[in-house]
PDB file of C-alpha atoms in Angstrom:
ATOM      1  CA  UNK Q 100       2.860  -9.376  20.576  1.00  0.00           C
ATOM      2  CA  UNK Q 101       4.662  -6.686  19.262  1.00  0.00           C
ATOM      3  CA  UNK Q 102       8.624  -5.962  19.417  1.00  0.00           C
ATOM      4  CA  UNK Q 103       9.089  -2.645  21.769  1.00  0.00           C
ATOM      5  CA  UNK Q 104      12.376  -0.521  21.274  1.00  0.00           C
ATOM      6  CA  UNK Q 105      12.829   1.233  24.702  1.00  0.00           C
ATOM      7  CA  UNK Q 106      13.227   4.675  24.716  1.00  0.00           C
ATOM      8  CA  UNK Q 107      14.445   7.213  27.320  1.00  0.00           C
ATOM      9  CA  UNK Q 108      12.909   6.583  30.868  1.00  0.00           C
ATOM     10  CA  UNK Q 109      10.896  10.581  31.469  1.00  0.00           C
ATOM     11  CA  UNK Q 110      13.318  12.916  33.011  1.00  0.00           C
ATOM     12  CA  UNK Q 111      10.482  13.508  35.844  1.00  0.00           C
ATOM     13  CA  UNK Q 112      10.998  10.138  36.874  1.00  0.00           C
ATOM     14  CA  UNK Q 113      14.686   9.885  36.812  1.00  0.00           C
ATOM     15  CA  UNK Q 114      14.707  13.028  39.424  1.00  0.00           C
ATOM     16  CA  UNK Q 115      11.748  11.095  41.444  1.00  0.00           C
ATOM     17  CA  UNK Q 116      14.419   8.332  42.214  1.00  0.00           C
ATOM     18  CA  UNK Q 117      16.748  10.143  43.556  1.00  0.00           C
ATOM     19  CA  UNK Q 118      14.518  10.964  46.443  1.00  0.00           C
ATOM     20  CA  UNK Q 119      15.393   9.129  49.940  1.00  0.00           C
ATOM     21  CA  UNK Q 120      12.523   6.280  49.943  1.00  0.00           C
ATOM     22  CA  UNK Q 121      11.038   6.381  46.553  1.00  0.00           C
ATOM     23  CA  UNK Q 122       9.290   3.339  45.329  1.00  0.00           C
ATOM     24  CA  UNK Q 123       6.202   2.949  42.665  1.00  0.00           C
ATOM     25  CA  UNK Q 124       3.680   2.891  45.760  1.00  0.00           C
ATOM     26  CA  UNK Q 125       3.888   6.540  46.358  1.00  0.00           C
ATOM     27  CA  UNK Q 126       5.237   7.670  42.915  1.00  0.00           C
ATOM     28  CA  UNK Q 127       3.660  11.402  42.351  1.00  0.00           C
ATOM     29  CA  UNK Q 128       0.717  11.205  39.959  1.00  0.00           C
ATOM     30  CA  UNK Q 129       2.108  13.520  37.732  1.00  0.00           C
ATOM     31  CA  UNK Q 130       5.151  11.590  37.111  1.00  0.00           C
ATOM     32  CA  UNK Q 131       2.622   8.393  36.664  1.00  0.00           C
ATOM     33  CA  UNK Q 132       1.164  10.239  34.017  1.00  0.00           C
ATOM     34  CA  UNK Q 133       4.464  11.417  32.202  1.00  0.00           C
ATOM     35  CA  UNK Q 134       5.432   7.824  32.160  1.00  0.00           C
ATOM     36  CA  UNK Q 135       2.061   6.359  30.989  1.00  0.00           C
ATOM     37  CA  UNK Q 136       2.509   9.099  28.087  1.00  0.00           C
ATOM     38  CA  UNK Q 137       6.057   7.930  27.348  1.00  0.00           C
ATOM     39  CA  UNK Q 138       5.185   4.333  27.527  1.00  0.00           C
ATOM     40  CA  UNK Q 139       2.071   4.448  25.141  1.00  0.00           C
ATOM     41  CA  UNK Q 140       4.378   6.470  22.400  1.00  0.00           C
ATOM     42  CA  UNK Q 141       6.916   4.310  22.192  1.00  0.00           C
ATOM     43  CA  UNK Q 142       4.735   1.479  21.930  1.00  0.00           C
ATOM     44  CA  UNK Q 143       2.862   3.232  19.363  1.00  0.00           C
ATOM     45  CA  UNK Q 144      -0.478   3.490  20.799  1.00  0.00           C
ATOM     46  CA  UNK Q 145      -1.072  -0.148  21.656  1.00  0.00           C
ATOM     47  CA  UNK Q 146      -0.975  -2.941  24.476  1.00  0.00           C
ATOM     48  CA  UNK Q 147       2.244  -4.335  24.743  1.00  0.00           C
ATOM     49  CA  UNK Q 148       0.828  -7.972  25.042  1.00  0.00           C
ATOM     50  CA  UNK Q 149      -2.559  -7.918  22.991  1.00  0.00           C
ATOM     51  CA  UNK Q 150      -1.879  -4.843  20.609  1.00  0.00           C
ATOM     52  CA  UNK Q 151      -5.237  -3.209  20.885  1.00  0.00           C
ATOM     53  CA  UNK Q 152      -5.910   0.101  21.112  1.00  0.00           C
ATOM     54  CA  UNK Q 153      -4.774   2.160  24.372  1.00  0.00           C
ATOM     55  CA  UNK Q 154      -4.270   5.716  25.538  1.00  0.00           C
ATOM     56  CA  UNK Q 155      -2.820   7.259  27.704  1.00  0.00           C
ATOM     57  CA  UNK Q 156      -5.406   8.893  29.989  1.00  0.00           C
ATOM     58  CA  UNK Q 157      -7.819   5.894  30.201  1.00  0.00           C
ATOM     59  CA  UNK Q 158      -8.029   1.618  29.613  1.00  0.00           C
ATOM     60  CA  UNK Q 159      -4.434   1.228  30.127  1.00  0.00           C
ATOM     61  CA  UNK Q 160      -2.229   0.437  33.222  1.00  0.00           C
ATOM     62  CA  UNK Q 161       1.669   0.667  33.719  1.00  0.00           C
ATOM     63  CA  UNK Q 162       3.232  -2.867  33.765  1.00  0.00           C
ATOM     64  CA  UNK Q 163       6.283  -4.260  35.374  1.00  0.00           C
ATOM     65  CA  UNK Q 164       7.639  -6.940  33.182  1.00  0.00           C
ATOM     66  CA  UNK Q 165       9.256  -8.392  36.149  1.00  0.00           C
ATOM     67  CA  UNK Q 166       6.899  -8.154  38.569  1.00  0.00           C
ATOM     68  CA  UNK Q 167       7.382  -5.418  41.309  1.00  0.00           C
ATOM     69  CA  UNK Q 168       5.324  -8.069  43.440  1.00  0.00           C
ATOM     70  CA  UNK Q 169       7.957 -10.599  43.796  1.00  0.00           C
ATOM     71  CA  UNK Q 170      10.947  -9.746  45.931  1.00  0.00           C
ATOM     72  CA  UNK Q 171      13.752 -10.974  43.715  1.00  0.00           C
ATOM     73  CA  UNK Q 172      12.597  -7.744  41.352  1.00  0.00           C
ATOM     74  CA  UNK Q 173      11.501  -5.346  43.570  1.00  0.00           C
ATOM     75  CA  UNK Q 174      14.686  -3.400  42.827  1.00  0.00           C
ATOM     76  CA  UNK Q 175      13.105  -2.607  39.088  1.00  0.00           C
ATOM     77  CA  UNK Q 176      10.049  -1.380  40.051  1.00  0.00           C
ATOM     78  CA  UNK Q 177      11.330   2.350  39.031  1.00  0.00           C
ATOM     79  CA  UNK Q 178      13.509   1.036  36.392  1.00  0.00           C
ATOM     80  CA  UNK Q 179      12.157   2.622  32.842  1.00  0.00           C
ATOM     81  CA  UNK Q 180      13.600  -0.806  31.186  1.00  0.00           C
ATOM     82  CA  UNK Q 181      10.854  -2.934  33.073  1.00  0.00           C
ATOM     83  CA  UNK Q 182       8.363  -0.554  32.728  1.00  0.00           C
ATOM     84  CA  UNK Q 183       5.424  -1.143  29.712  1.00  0.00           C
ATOM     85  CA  UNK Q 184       1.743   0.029  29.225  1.00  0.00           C
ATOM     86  CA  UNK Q 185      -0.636  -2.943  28.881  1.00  0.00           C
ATOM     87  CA  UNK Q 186      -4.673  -2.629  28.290  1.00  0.00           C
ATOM     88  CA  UNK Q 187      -6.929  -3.086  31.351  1.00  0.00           C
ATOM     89  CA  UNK Q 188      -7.487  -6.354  30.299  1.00  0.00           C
ATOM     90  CA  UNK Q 189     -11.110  -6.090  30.164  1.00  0.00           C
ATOM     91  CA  UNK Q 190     -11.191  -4.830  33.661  1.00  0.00           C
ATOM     92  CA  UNK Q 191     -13.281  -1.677  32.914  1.00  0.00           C
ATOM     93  CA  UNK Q 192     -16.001  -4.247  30.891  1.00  0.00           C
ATOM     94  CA  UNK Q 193     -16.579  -6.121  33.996  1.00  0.00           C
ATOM     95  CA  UNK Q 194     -17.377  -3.094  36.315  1.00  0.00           C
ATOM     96  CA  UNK Q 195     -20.355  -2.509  37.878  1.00  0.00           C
ATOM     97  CA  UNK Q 196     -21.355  -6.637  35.912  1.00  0.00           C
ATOM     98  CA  UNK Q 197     -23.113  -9.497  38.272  1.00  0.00           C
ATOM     99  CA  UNK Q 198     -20.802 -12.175  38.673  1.00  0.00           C
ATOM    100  CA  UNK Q 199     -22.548 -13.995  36.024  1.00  0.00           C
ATOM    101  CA  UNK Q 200     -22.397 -11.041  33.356  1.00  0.00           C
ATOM    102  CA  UNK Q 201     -18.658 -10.492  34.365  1.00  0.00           C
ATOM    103  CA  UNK Q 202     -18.149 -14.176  32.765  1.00  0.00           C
ATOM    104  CA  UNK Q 203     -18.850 -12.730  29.261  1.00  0.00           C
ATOM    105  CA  UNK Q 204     -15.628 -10.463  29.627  1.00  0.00           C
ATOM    106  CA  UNK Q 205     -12.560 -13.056  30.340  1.00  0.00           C
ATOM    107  CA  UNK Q 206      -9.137 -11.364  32.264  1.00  0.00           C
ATOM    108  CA  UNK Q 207      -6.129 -10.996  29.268  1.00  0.00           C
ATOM    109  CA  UNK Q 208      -2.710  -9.442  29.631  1.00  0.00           C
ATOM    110  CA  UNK Q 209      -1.598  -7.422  32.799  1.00  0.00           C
ATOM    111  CA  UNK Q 210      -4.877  -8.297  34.402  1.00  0.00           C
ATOM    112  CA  UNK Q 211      -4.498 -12.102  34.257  1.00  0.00           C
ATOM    113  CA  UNK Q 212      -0.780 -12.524  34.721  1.00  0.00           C
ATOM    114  CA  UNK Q 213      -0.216 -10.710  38.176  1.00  0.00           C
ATOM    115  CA  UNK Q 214       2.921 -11.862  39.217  1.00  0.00           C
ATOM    116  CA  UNK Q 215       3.801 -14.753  36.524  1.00  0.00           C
ATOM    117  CA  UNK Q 216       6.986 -14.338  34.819  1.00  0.00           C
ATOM    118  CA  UNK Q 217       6.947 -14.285  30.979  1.00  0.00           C
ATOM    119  CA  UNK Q 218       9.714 -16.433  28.906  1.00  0.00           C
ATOM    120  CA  UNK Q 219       9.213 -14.301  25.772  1.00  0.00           C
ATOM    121  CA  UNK Q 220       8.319 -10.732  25.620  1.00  0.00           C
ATOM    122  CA  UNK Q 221       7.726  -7.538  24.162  1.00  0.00           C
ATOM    123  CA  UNK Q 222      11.224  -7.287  24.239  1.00  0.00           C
ATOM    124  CA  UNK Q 223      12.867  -9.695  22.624  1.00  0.00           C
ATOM    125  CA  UNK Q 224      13.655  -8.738  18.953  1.00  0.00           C
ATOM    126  CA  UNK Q 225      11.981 -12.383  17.902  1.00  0.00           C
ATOM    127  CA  UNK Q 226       8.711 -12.416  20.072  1.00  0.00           C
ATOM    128  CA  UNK Q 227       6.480 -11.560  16.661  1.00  0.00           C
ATOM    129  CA  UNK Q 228       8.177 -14.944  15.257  1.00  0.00           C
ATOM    130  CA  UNK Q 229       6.953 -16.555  17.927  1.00  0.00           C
ATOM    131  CA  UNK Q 230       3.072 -16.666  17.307  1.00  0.00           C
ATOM    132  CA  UNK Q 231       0.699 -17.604  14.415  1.00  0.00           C
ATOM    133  CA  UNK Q 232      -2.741 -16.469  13.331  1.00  0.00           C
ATOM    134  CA  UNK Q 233      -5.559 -17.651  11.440  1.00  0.00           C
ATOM    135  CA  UNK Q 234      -8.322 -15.718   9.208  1.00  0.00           C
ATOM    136  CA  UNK Q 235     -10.728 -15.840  12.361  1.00  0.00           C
ATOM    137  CA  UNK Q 236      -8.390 -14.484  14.310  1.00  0.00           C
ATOM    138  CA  UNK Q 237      -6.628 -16.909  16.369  1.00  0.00           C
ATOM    139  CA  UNK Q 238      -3.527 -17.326  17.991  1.00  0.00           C
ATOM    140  CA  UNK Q 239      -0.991 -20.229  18.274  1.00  0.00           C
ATOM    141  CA  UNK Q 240       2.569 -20.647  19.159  1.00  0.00           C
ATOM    142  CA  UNK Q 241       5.424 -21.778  17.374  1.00  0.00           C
ATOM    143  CA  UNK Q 242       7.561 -22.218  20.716  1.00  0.00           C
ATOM    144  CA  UNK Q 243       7.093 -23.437  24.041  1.00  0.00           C
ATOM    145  CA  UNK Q 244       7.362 -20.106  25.576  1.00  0.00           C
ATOM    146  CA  UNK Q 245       4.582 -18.712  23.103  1.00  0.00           C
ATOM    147  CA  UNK Q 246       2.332 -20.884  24.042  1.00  0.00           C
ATOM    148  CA  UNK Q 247       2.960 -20.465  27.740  1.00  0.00           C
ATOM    149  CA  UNK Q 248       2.755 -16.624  27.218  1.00  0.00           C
ATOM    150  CA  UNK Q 249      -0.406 -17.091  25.465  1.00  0.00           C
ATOM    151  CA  UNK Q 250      -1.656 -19.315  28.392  1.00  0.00           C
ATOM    152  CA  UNK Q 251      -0.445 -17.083  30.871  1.00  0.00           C
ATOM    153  CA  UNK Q 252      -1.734 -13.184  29.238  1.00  0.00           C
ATOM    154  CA  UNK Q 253      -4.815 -15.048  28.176  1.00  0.00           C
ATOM    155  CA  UNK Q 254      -3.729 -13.568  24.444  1.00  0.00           C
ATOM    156  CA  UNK Q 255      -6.755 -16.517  22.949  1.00  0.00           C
ATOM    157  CA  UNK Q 256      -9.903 -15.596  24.689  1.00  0.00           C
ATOM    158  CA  UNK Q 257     -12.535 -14.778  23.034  1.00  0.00           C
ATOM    159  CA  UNK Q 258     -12.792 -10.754  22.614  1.00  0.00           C
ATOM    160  CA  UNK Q 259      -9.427 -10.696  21.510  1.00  0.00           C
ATOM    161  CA  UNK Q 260      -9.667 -13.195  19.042  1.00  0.00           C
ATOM    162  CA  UNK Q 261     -12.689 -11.217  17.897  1.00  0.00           C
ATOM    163  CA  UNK Q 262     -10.628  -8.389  17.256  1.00  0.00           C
ATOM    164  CA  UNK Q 263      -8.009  -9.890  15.719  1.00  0.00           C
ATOM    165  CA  UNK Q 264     -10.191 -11.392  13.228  1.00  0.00           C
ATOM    166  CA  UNK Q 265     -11.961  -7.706  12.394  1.00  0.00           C
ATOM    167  CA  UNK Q 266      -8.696  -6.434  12.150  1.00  0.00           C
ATOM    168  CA  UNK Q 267      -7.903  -9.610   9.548  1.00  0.00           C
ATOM    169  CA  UNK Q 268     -11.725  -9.285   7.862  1.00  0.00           C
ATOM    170  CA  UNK Q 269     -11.038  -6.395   5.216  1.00  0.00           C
ATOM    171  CA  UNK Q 270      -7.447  -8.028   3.842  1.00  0.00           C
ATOM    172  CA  UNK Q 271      -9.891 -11.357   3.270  1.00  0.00           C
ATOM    173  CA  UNK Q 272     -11.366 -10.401  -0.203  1.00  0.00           C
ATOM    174  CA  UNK Q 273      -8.483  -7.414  -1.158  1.00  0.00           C
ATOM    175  CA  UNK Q 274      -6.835  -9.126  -4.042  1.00  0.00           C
ATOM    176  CA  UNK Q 275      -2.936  -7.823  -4.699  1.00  0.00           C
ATOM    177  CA  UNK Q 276      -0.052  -8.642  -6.164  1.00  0.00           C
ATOM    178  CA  UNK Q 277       3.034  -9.722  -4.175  1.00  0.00           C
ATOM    179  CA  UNK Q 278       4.384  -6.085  -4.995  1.00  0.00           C
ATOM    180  CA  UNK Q 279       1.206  -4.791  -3.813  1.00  0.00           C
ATOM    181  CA  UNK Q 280       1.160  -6.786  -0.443  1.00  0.00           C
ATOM    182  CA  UNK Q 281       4.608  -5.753   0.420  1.00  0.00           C
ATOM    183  CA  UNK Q 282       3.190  -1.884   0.520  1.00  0.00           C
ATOM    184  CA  UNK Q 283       0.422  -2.956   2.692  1.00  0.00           C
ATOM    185  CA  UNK Q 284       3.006  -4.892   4.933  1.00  0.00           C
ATOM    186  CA  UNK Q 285       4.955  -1.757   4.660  1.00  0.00           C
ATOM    187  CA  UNK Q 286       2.233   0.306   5.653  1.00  0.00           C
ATOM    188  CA  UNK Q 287       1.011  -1.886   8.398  1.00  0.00           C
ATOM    189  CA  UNK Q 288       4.763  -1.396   9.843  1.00  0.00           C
ATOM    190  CA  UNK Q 289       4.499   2.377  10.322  1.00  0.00           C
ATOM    191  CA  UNK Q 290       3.212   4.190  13.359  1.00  0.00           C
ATOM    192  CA  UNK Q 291       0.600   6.894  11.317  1.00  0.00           C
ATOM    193  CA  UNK Q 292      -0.141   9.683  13.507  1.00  0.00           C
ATOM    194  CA  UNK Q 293       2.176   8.471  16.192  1.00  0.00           C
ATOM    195  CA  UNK Q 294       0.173   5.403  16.400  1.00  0.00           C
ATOM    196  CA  UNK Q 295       0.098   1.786  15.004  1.00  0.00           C
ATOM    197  CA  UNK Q 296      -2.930  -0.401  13.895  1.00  0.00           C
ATOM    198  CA  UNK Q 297      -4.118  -2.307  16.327  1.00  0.00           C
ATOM    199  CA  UNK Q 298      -3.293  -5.899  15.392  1.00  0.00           C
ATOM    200  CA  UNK Q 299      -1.017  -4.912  13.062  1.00  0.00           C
ATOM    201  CA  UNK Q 300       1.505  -7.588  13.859  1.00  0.00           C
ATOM    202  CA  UNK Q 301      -1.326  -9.892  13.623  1.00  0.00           C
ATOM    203  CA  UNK Q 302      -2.638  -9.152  10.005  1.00  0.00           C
ATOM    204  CA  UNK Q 303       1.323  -8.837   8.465  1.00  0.00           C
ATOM    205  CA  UNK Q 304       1.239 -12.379   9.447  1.00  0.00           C
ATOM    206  CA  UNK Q 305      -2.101 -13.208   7.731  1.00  0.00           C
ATOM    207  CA  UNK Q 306      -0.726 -11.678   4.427  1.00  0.00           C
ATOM    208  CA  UNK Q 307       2.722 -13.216   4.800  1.00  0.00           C
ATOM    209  CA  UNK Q 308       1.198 -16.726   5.098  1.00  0.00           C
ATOM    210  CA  UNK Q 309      -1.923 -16.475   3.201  1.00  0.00           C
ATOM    211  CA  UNK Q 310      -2.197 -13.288   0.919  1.00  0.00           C
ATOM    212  CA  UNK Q 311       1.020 -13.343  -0.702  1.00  0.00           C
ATOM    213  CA  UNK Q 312       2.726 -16.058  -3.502  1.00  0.00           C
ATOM    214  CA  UNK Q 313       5.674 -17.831  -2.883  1.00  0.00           C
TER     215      UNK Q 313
END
């Protein structure tokens, strides 16, 4: 997970809200799609849960933070502030599967937690503090409400973790100085392109904890 500094909600759906009855069942497709676009640049070009890869025209879905589903935050379901752009979730690898071939690709992030309310988030300025890796890719929690997120976003199945741990693989033999880590880190913290790595959160803490010297 992978801190998220809002920016300004699209000016197409700021006017849509000021309509008599609007609400993000009938929202216009075009203003769907200018804040999908908004979403995914801000966020740098991945999930906000996983951080994989996502764009904006395809594999990605706008999520409410606090879910539109229950009543107590219906209200939010135009706000910009609650609004993120998650990955599918590994709903476009089980289409058109058999039940049985659907098992090979688990549910993760806005696809597995539907309406469950998340204790630490994109959007808290200390979510990356909150969860661990290892060289294969693997994700812990250093607080309760990590490990619930991970629990509830599904964050440690196993196609994530095998990403993870690709996105670890080609820092495993690169041999640096501390001087020279701190570029990569530095590198690893810029969006290139308008986009970040994918992982990228995940492999600053593999060099943090087992790249550099203390």
């Amino acid at each position: 997970m992978k801190y998220i500094t809002k920016s300004c909600s699209p000016e197409s759906l700021e006017v849509y809200k000021t309509k008599k009855d609007a609400c993000y069942k009938n929202i216009p497709q075009d203003v769907k799609e200018d804040v999908r676009k908004s979403l995914v640049a801000e966020q740098g070009g991945i999930c906000c849960y996983c951080g994989k890869r996502i764009f904006p025209d395809h594999h990605s879905v706008i999520e409410h933070l606090l879910p539109k589903g229950l009543k107590q935050y219906s209200h939010l379901q135009l706000e910009y502030t609650n609004l993120l752009c998650s990955c599918d979730g590994g709903e476009t690898d089980r289409k058109g599967k058999t039940k049985t071939e659907k098992r090979k690709f688990p549910s993760f992030c806005d696809d597995k937690k539907n309406n469950k309310l998340l204790k630490v988030t994109p959007l808290d300025p200390t979510c990356e503090e909150q969860f661990s890796y290892d060289e294969e890719g693997n994700i812990y929690g250093e607080t309760d409400d990590a490990k619930d997120a991970i629990k509830i976003l599904g964050l440690d199945c196993a196609p994530l973790n095998n990403a993870r741990k690709a996105a670890i693989e080609p820092y495993l033999v690169l041999e640096l100085d501390n001087e020279g880590w701190c570029d990569e880190i530095e590198d690893l913290s810029q969006k290139h392109d308008g986009n970040y790595r994918s992982f990228c959160f995940a492999v600053i803490y593999y060099i943090r904890n087992f790249k550099m010297i203390v």
